[in-house]
CSV table of C-alpha atoms in Angstrom, one decimal:
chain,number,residue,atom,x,y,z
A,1,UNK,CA,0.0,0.0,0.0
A,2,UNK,CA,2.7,2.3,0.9
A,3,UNK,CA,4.1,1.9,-2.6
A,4,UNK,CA,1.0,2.8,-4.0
A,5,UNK,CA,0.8,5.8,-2.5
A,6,UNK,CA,4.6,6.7,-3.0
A,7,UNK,CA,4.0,5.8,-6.9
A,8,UNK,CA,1.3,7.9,-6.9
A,9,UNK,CA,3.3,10.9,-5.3
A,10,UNK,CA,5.8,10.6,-7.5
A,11,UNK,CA,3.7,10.6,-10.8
A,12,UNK,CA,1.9,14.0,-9.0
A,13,UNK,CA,5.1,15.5,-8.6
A,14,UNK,CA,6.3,14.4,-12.2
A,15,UNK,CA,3.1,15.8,-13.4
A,16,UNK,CA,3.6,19.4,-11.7
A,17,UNK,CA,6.8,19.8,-12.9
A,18,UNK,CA,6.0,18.6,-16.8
A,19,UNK,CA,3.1,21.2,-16.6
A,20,UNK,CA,5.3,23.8,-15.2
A,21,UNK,CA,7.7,22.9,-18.1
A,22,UNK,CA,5.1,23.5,-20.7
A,23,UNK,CA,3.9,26.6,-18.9
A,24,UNK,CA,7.6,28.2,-19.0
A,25,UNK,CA,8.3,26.5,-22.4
A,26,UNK,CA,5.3,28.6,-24.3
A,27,UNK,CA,7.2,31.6,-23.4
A,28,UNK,CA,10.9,30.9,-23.3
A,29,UNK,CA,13.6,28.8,-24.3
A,30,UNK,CA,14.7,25.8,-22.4
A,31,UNK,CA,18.3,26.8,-22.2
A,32,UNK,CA,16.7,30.0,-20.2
A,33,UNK,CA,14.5,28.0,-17.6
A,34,UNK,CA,16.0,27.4,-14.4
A,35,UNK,CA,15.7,24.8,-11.6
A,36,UNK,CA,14.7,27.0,-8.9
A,37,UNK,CA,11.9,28.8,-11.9
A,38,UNK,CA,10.3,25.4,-12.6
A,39,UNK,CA,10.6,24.2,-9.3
A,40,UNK,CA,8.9,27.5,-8.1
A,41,UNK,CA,5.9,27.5,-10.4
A,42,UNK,CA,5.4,24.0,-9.9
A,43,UNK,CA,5.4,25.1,-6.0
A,44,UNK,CA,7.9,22.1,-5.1
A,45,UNK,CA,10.9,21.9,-3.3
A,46,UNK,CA,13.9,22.5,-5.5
A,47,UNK,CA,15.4,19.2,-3.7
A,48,UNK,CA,12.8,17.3,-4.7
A,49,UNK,CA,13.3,18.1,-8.6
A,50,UNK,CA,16.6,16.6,-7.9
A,51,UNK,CA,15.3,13.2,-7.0
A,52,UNK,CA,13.7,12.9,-9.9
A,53,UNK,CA,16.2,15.3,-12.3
A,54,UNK,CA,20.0,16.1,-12.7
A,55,UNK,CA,19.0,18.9,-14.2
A,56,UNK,CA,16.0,20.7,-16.8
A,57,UNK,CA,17.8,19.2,-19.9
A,58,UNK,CA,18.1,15.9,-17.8
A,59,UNK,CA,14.3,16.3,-17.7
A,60,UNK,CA,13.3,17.2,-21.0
A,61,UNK,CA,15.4,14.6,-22.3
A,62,UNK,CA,13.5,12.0,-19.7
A,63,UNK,CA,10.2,13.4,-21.4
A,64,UNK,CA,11.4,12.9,-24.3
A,65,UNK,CA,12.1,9.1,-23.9
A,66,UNK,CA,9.3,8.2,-22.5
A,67,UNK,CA,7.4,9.7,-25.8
A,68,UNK,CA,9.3,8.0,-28.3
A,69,UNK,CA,9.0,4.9,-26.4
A,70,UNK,CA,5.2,5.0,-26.4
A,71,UNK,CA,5.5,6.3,-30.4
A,72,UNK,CA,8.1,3.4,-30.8
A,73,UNK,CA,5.5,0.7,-29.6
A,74,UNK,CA,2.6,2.9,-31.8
A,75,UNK,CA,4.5,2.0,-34.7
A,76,UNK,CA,5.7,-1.0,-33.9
A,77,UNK,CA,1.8,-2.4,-33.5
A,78,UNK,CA,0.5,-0.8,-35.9
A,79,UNK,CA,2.9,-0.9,-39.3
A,80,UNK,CA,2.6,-5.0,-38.8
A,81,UNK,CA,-0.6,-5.4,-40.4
A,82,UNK,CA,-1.2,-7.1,-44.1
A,83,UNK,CA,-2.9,-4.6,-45.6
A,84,UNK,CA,-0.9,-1.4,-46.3
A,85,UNK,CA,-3.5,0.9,-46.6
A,86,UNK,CA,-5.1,-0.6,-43.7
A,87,UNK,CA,-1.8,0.0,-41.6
A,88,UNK,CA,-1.1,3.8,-43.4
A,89,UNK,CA,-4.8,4.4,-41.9
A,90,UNK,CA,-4.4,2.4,-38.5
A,91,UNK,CA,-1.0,3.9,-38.0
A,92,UNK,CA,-2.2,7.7,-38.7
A,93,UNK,CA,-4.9,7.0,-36.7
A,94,UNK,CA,-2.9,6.1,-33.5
A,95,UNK,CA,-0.3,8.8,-34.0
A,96,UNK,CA,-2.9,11.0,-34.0
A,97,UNK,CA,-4.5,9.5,-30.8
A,98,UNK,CA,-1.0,9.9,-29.1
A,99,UNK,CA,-0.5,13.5,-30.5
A,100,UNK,CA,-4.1,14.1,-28.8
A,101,UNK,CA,-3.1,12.8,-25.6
A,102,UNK,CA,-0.3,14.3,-25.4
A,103,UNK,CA,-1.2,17.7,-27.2
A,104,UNK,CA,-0.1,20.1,-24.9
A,105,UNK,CA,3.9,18.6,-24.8
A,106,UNK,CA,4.1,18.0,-28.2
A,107,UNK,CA,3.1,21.2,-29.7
A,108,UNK,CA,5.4,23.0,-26.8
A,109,UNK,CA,8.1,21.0,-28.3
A,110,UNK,CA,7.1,21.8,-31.5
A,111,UNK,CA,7.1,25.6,-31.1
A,112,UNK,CA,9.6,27.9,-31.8
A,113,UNK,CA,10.8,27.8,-27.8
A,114,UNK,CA,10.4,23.9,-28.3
A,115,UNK,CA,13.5,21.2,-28.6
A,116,UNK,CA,14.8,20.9,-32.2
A,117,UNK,CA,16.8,17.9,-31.7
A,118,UNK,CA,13.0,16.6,-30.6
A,119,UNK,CA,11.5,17.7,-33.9
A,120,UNK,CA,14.6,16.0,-35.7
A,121,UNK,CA,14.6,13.1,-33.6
A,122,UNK,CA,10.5,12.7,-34.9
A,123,UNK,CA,11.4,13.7,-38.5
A,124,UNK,CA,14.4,10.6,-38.2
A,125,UNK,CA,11.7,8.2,-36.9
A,126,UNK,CA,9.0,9.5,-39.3
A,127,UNK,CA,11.4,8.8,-42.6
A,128,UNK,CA,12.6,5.3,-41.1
A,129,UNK,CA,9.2,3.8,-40.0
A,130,UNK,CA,6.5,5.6,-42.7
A,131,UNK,CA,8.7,6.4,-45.4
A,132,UNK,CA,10.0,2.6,-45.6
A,133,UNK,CA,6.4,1.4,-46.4
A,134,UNK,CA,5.8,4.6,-48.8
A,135,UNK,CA,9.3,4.0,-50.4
A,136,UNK,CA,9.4,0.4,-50.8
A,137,UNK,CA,6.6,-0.6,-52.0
A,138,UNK,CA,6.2,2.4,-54.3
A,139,UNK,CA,9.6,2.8,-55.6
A,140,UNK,CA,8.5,3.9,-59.2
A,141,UNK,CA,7.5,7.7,-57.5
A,142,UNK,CA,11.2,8.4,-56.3
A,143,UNK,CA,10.6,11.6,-57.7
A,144,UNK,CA,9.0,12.1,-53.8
A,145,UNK,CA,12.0,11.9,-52.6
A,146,UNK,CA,12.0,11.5,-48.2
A,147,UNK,CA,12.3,14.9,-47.6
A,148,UNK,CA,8.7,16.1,-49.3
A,149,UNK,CA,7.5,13.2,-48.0
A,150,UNK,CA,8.5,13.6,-44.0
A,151,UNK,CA,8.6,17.3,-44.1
A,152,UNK,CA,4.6,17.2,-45.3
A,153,UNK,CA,4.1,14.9,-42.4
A,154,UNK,CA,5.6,16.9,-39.4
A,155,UNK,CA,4.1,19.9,-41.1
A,156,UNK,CA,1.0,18.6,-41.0
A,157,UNK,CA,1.1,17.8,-37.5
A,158,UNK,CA,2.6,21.3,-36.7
A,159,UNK,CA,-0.5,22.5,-38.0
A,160,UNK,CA,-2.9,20.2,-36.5
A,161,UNK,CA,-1.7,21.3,-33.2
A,162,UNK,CA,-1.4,24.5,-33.9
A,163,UNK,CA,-5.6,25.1,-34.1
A,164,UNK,CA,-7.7,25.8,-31.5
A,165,UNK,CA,-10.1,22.9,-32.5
A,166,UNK,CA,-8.7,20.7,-34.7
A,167,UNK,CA,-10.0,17.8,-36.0
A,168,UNK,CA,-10.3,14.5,-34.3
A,169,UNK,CA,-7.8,11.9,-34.3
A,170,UNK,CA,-9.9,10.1,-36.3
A,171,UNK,CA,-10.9,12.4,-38.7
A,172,UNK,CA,-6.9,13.5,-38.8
A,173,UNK,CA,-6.3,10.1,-39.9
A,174,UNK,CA,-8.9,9.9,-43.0
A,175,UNK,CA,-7.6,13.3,-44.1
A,176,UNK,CA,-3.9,12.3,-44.2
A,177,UNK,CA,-4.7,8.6,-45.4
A,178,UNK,CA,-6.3,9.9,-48.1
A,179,UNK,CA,-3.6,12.5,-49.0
A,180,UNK,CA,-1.3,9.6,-49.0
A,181,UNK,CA,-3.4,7.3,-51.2
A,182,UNK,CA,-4.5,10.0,-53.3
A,183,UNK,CA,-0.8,11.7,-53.6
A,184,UNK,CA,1.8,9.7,-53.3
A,185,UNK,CA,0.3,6.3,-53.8
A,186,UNK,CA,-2.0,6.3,-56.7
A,187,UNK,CA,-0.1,6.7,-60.3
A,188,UNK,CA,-1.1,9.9,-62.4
C-alpha cells in the first residue's frame, strides 16, 4: 500500500513539474529555464526536482524518452498489419491518438521555444518507419523523394496542433490517409 501511494506521489510531482515545463516553455527557451523557476511555479521543493532530475535538460530529455518509447510501440503495433493501406490508416490513426493525448507537450516542443533535436529526432523516426512502407513498396515515385515526403508529415502535425479545435484523431487520420493514397500512392 505504501508503494502505491509513494507511486502515486511521484507521478503528481512528475506531473507538476512537466506542466510547469510546458507553462515556462510557451514563453521561453529551455536553455533560459532554471531549476529554482520550474521548481517555483510547480510550487515544489527545489530538492525534490533533484530526486527525480540532474538537471532541466536531464528532464526534458526523460520526457522525451518516454514519448518516443510509447510512439516506438505505436508503430511497432500498428505498421505489422497485411494490408498497407489498412496500416497507413491504423497507424495515422494512432499517431494521432497519441499527439491528442499528449497535445499540450508535443506542440510545446514543436514551437519555436520547443526542442529541435525533438522535432529532428521525430522527422528521423517519421522517414525510417512511414517512409520505408511509402518508399518500398512504391519505388517507381522516387521523384517524392523522403524529404517532401517527412517534411509534409511533421508539417501537418505542426499544424494540427497549432488550431484551437482541430479535428479529431480520427478524422486527422482519413484526411492524411487519403492524402497519401491520393498523392503519393495512386499513379497519375
Amino acid at each position: 500500500m505504501k508503494t502505491d501511494k509513494t507511486d502515486r506521489r511521484v507521478r503528481r510531482t512528475k506531473n507538476l513539474l512537466l506542466q510547469g515545463l510546458i507553462q515556462l516553455m510557451t514563453e521561453k527557451d529551455i536553455k533560459d529555464i532554471s531549476v529554482k523557476e520550474l521548481s517555483d511555479l510547480a510550487d515544489i521543493n527545489r530538492g525534490t526536482f533533484y530526486l527525480h532530475y540532474n538537471d532541466i535538460y536531464d528532464m526534458l530529455a526523460q520526457i522525451e524518452d518516454e514519448l518516443f518509447l510509447e510512439f516506438h510501440e505505436i508503430l511497432d503495433r500498428t505498421l505489422n498489419c497485411d494490408s498497407a493501406i489498412f496500416s497507413h490508416r491504423s497507424a495515422l490513426f494512432e499517431i494521432f491518438s497519441f499527439l491528442e493525448r499528449h497535445r499540450e507537450i508535443a506542440k510545446v516542443m514543436m514551437s519555436p521555444h520547443g526542442d529541435l533535436a525533438f522535432v529532428n529526432r521525430l522527422k528521423d523516426l517519421v522517414k525510417k518507419r512511414m517512409g520505408s512502407l511509402l518508399f518500398s513498396e512504391h519505388a517507381t515515385y522516387d521523384y517524392y523523394n523522403e524529404a517532401f515526403i517527412v517534411s509534409g508529415c511533421i508539417g501537418v502535425i505542426e499544424t494540427w496542433l497549432e488550431q484551437p479545435a482541430p479535428p479529431s484523431a480520427e478524422e486527422m487520420a482519413d484526411i492524411c490517409s487519403n492524402m497519401l493514397i491520393k498523392g503519393f500512392l495512386t499513379p497519375t
